[in-house]
XYZ file of C-alpha atoms in Angstrom:
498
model
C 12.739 48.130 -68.562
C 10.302 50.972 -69.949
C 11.819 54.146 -68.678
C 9.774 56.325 -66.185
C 9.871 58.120 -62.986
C 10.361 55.416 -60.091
C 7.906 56.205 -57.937
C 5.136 56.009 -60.408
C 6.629 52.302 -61.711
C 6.401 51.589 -57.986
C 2.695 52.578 -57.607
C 1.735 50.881 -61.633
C 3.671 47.427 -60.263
C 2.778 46.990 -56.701
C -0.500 44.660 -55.779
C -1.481 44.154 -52.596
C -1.651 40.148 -51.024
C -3.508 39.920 -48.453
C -5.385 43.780 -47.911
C -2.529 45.891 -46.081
C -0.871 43.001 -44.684
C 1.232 42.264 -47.615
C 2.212 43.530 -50.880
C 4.268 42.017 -53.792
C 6.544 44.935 -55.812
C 7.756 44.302 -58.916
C 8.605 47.559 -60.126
C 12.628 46.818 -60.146
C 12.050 43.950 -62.607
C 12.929 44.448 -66.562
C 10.046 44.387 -68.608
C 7.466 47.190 -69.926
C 3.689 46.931 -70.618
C 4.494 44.487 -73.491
C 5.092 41.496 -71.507
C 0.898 41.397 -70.201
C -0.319 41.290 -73.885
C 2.672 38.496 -74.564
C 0.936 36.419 -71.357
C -2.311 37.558 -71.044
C -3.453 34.571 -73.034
C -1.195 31.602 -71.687
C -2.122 33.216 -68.445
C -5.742 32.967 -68.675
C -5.223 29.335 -69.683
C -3.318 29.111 -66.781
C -5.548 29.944 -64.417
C -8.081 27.741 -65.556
C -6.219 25.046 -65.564
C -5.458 25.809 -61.874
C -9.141 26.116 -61.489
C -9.524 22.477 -63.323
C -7.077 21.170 -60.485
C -8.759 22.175 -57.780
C -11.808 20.561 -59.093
C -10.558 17.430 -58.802
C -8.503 16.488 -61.936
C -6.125 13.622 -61.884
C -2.908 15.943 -62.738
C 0.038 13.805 -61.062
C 0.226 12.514 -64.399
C 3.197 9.220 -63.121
C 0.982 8.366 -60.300
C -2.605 8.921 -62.091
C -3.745 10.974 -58.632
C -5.470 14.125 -57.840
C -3.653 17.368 -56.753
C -5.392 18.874 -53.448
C -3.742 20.657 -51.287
C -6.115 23.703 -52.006
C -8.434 21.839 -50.279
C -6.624 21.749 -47.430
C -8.021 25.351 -46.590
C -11.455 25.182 -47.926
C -12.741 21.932 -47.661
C -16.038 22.833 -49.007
C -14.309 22.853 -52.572
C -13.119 19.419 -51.700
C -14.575 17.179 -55.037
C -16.562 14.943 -52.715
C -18.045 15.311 -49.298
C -15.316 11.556 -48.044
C -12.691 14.036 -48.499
C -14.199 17.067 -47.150
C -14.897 14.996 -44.188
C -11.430 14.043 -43.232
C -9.979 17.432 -43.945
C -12.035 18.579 -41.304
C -11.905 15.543 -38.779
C -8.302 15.551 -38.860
C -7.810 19.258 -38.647
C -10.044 18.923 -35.744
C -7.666 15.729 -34.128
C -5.103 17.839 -34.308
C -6.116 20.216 -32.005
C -7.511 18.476 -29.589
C -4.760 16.495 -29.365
C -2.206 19.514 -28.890
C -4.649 20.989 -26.359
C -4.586 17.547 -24.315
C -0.723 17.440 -24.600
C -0.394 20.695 -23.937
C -2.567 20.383 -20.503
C -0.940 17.081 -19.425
C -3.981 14.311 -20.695
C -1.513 13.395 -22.761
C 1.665 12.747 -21.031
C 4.837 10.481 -21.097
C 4.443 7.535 -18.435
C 7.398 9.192 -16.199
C 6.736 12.842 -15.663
C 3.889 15.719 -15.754
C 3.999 15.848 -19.611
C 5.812 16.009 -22.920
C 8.244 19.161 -23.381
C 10.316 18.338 -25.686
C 8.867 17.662 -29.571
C 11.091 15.282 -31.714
C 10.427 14.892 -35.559
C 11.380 12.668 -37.779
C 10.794 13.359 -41.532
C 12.894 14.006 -45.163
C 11.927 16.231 -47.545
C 8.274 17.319 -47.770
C 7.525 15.553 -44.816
C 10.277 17.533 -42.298
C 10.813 20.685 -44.355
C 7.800 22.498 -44.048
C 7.315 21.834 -40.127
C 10.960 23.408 -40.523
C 9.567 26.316 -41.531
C 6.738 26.744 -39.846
C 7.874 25.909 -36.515
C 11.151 28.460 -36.762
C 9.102 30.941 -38.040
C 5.809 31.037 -35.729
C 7.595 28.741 -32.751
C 7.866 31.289 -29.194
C 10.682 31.284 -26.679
C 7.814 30.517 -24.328
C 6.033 27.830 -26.435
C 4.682 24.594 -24.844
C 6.763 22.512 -26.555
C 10.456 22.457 -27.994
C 10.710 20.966 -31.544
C 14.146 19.183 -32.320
C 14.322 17.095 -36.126
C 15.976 14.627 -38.022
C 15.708 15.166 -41.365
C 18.397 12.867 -42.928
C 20.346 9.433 -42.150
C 23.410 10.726 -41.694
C 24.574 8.882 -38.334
C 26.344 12.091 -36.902
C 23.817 13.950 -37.335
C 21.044 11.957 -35.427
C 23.886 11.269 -32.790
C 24.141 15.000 -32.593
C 20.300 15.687 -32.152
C 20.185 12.767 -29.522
C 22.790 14.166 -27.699
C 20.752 17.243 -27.605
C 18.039 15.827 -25.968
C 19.951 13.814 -23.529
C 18.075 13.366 -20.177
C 15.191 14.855 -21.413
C 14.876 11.955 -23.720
C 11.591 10.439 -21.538
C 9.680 13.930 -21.505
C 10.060 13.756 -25.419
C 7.530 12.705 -27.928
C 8.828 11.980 -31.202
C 6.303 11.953 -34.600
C 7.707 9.811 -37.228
C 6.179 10.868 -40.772
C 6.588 9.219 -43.785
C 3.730 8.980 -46.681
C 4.417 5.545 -47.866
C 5.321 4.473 -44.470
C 8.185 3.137 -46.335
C 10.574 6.216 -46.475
C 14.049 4.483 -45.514
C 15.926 7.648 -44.502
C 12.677 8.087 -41.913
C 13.025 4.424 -41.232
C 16.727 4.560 -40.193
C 15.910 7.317 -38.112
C 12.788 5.793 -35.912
C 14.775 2.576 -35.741
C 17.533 4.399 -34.197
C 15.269 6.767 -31.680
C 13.525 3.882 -30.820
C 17.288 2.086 -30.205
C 18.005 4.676 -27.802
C 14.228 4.959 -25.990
C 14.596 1.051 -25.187
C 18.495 1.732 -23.829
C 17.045 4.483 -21.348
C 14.293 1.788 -19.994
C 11.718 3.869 -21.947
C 8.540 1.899 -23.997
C 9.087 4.383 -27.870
C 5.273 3.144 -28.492
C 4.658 5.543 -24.859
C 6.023 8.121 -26.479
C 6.091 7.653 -30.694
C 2.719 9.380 -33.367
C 2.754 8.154 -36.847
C 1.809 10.853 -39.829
C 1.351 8.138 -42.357
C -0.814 6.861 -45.002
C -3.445 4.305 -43.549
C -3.000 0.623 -44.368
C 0.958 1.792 -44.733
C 3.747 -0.494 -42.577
C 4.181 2.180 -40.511
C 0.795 2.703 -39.753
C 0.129 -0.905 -39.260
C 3.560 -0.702 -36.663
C 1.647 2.097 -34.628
C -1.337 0.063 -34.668
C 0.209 -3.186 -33.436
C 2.711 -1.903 -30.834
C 0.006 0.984 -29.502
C 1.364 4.156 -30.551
C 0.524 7.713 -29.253
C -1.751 8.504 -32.094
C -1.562 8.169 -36.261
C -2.539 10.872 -38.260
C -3.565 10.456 -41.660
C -1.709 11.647 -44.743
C -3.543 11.338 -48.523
C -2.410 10.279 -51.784
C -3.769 13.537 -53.183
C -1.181 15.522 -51.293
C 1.942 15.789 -52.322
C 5.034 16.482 -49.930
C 6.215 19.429 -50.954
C 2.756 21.034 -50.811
C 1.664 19.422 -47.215
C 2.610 21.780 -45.243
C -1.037 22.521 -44.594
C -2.118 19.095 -43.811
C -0.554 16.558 -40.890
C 3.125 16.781 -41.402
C 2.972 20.291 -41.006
C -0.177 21.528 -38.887
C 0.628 18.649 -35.794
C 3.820 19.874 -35.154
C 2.951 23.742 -35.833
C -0.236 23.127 -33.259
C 2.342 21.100 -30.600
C 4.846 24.230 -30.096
C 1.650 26.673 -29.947
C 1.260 28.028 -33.516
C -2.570 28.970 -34.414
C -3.282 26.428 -37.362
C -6.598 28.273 -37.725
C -4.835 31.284 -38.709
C -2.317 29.874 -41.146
C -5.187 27.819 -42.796
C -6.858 31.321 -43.179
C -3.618 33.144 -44.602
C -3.588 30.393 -47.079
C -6.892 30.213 -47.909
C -7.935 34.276 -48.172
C -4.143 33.784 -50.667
C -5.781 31.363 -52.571
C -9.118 33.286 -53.333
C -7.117 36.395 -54.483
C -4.687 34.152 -56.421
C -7.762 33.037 -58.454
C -8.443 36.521 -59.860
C -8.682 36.332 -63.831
C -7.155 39.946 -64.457
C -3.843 38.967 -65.078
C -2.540 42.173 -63.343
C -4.556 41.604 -60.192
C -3.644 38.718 -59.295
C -0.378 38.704 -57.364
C 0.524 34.838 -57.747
C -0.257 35.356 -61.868
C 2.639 38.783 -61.387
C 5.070 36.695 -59.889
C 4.784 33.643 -62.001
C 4.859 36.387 -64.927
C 8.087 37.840 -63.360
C 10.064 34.706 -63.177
C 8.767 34.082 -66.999
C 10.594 37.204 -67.851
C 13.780 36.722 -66.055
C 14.330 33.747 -67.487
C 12.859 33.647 -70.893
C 10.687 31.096 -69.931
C 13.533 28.763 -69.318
C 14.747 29.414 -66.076
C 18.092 31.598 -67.159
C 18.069 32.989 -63.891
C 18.408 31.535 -60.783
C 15.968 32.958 -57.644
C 18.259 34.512 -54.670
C 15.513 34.376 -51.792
C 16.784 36.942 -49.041
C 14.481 37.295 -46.505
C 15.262 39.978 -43.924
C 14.221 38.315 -40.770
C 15.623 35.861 -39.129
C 12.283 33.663 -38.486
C 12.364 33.154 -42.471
C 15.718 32.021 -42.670
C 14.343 28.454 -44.010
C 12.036 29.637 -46.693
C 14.520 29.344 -48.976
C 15.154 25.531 -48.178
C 11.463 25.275 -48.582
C 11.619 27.005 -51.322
C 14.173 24.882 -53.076
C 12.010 21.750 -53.036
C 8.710 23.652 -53.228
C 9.733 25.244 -56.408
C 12.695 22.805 -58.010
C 10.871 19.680 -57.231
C 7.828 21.280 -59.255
C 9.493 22.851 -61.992
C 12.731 21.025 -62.630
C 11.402 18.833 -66.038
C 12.795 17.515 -68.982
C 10.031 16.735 -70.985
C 7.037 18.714 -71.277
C 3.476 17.346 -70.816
C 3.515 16.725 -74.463
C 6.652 14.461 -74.204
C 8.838 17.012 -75.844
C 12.486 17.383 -74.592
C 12.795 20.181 -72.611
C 15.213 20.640 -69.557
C 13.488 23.061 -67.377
C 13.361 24.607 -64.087
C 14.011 27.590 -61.696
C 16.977 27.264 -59.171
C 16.467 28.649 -55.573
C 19.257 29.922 -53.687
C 19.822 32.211 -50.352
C 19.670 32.681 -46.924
C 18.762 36.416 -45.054
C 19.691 39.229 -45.053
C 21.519 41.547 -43.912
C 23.650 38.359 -43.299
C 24.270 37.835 -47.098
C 25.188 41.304 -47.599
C 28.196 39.991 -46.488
C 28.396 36.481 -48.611
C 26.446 37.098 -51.866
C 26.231 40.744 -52.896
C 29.846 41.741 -53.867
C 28.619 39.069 -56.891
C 25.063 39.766 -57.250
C 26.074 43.426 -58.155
C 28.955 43.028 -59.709
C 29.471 39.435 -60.645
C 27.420 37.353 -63.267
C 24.041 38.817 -64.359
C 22.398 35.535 -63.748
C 19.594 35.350 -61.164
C 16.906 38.287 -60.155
C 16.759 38.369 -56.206
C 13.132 38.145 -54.189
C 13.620 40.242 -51.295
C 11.071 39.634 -48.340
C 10.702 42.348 -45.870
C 8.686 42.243 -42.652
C 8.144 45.574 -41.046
C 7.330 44.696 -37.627
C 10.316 43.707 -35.821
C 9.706 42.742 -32.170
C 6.833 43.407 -30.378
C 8.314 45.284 -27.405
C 10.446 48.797 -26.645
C 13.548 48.291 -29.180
C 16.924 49.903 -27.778
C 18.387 53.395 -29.892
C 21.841 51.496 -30.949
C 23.273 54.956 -32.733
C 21.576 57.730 -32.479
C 17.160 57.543 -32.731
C 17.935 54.463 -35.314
C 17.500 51.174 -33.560
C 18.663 47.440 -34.802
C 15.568 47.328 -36.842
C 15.777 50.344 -38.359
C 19.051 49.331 -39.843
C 17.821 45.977 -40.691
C 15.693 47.846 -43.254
C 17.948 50.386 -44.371
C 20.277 47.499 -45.289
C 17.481 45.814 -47.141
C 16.988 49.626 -48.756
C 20.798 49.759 -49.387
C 21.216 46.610 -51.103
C 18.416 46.846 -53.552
C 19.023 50.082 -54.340
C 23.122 48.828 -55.756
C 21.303 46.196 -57.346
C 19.416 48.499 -59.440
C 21.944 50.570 -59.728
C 24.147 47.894 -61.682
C 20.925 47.322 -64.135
C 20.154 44.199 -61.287
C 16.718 42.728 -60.857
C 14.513 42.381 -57.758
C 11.400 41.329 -56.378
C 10.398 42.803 -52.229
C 7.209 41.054 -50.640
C 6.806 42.998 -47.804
C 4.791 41.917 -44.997
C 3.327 44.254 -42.198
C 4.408 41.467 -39.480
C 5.371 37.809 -39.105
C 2.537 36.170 -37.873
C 0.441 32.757 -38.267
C -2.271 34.170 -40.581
C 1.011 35.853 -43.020
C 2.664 32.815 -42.834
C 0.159 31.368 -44.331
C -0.373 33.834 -47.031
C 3.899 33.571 -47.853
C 3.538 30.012 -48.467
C 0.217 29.912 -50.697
C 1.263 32.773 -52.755
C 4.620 30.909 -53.489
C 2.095 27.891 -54.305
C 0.157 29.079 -56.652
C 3.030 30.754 -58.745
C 4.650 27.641 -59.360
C 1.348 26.042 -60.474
C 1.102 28.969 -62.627
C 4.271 29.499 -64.228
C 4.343 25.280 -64.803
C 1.240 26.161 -66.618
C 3.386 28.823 -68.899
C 6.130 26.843 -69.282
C 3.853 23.152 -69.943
C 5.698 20.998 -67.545
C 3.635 18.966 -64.608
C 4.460 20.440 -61.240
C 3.044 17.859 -59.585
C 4.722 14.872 -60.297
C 8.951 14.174 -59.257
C 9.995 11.005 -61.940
C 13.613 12.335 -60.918
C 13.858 11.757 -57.397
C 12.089 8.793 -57.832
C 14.884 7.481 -59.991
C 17.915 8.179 -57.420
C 15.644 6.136 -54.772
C 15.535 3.158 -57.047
C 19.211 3.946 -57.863
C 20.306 3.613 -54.158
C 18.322 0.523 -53.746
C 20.221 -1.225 -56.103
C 23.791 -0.001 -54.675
C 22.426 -1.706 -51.077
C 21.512 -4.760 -52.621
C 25.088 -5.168 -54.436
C 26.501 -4.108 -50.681
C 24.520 -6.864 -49.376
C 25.707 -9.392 -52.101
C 29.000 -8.162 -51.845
C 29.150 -8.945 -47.972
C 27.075 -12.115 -48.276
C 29.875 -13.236 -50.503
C 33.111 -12.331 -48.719
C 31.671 -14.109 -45.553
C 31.723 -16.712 -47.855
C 34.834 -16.970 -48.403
C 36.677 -15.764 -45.434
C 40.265 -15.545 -45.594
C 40.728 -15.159 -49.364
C 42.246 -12.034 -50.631
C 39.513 -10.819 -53.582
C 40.214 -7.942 -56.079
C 37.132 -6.043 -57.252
C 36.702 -7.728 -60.437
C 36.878 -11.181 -58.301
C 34.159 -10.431 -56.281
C 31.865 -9.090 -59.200
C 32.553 -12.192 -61.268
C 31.565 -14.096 -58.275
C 28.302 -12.792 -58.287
C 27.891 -13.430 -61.803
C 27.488 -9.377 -61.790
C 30.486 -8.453 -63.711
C 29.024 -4.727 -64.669
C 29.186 -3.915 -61.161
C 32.969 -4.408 -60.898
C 33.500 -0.583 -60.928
C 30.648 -0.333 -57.678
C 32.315 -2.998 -55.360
């Protein structure tokens, strides 16, 4: 790190977001003036290629599709006017279709209305709703959003239990891209178990967010779902928060999805900037670069000091690993690549992480977020003048200040208050770095060959479970080892599964 007086690193490294509202610092990172001539040229190339992307290019490379979730925002730069279209009809549906739930047009067929939100989603299709709902979601809000994000049996017993009574005032969304998700299967087929064991019709009360033509959209169709809402090939799950999975369920507990669609898009027209140092998606991406040589060295420890953000780093994790974690490059060169995401919030960690992040292994740079409005109301002096929120931020102050201390690197977004429009910003700005720094480091952020090959993986260990108990019924009564049973089925290299 070039050597000079702090404050003045502070005011040469600190660009502003979104006017005021936000500001990324990077002043606390190592690196001197050297690093921009080292990227100024990959960046530029980077940010055309971004610009290529949103024009319409076909870069998910393993499914030959376009990348558009820019579009999502600004329609008008849609590539063709069928595209801009449905952006805007759907954004449209959405609202109107909160607004009648939320004044009773649309209601359960026992009671005054829905009250009680139920999702059911994995991955890109559950985690950004997460997020946005936590973060923007009111005590007072019109509706209460409850998830199940996974197949684990306990778990969806647990969130059914949780609902309880209030089972026939629920509406429950069921989104899956395919349609043919099973862990979003399993889930529907158990809510909709449970609706038809409390005397309830699901199809009264179930909304698919689904690709058209998809079996779950052709399920909604024939047994006279709710509503469908569309979700596009060009969108990719980690990146839809901005489109049904994550605007329907933001809209039904009250958020303003006209503001976060702003947030994003104002983020996206400064994240287009060509000079390099102006362009606070281009510093960050730069940033990561340099704490991890361009190979991801370091891991990311997201602390975000408010408790509303306490899932961006989940969403993080699959925004950013999903993107970045290659082994090839786009030229087909090996290359094992990637940036892991860790954390939770502070000043909660302070009491989990930092006795390592200071003193431990030098391995990850932290990227502190910091929201300086902390409740709208009178706040109570705890000790003195100093309330809970001013030591909220003097632990933030505290913490970064021993990491720099011990030679420790940090990042602090700070963000004048937690609100639809900044929420929107957060997420866009995260965006646009990892398109960026994939760009740098010539890996395709936009396609996932990996996950693809644990679903196909799992598929085969239910079809030998299916074989397996196909053939024991079989043969009832007979005591089988192992190898037995995979010689049976003529499978022996599945012995070691069975």
């Amino acid at each position: 790190m070039a050597t000079c007086d702090p404050l003045l690193r502070y005011e040469q490294y600190r660009c502003e977001i979104d006017g005021d509202a936000m500001s990324l610092d990077v002043s606390r990172m190592s690196f001197d003036d050297a690093l921009f001539e080292t990227l100024a040229g990959p960046m530029a190339k980077a940010i055309r290629a971004m610009a290529v992307l949103e024009g319409g290019a076909h870069a998910n490379a393993s499914e030959d599709r376009m990348v558009g979730h820019y579009w999502l925002r600004a329609p008008e730069l849609a590539p063709d006017d069928t595209i801009r279209e449905q952006i805007e009809e759907s954004v449209s549906r959405v609202k109107q279709f909160a607004m009648d739930v939320h004044l009773g047009q649309i209601k359960p067929p026992r009671g005054d209305g829905f009250f009680l939100l139920l999702v059911i989603g994995i991955g890109g299709s559950a985690l950004g709703a997460q997020l946005v709902c936590d973060a923007l979601g009111e005590t007072d809000a019109p509706m209460i959003v409850r998830f199940i994000d996974n197949t684990d049996p306990a778990g969806i017993d647990r969130v059914l239990e949780e609902i309880g009574e209030s089972l026939e005032l629920t509406m429950t969304l069921v989104v899956s891209k395919s349609g043919s998700t099973q862990e979003t299967l399993n889930g529907a087929a158990e809510v909709a178990r449970v609706y038809a064991d409390a005397g309830l019709d699901f199809a009264k009360h179930a909304v698919a967010v689904t690709q058209d033509g998809s079996i779950l959209h052709e399920r909604a169709m024939k047994e006279g779902w709710l509503a469908t809402f569309p979700m596009w090939d060009w969108v990719g799950g980690r990146t839809s928060v901005m489109t049904m999975p994550g605007l329907l369920p933001a809209a039904l507990v009250g958020a303003d999805i006209d503001e976060l669609l702003t947030g994003a898009g104002d983020c996206d027209i400064a994240t287009r900037e060509e000079t390099f140092r102006e362009n606070p998606a281009a510093m960050l991406a730069a940033m990561w670069y340099a704490a991890g040589g361009g190979r991801g060295d370091r891991h990311m420890v997201v602390l975000p000091y408010c408790d509303r953000l306490s899932l961006f780093s989940r969403y993080l994790q699959q925004l950013v690993m999903e993107s970045l974690g290659k082994g090839v490059t786009r030229d087909g060169v090996s290359a094992a690549q990637g940036l892991t995401v860790l954390g939770n919030k502070g000043s909660t960690d302070q009491h989990a992480l930092v006795q390592q992040l200071r003193e431990g292994r030098s391995d990850f740079f932290a990227a502190f977020v910091r929201v300086l409005a902390d409740r709208g109301g009178e706040s109570l002096r705890v000790a003195g003048d100093s309330t809970s929120g001013d030591f909220l931020d003097a632990f933030w102050q505290g913490t970064r200040d021993a990491l720099t201390e011990n030679g420790r690197d940090s990042i602090t977004i700070t963000m004048r208050e937690l609100n639809d429009r900044s929420v929107g910003v957060l997420v866009a700005l995260f965006e646009r770095a990892v398109g960026l720094y994939a760009e740098l480091i010539n890996v395709n952020a936009y396609d996932q060959p990996g996950v693809e090959a644990g679903k196909r993986a799992a598929t085969v260990v239910i079809e030998l479970q299916r074989d397996v108990l196909a053939f024991l019924k079989g043969s009832q009564g007979k005591a089988q080892t192992a190898q037995e049973i995979a010689a049976g089925l003529n499978r022996p290299k599945d012995a070691e599964r069975v």
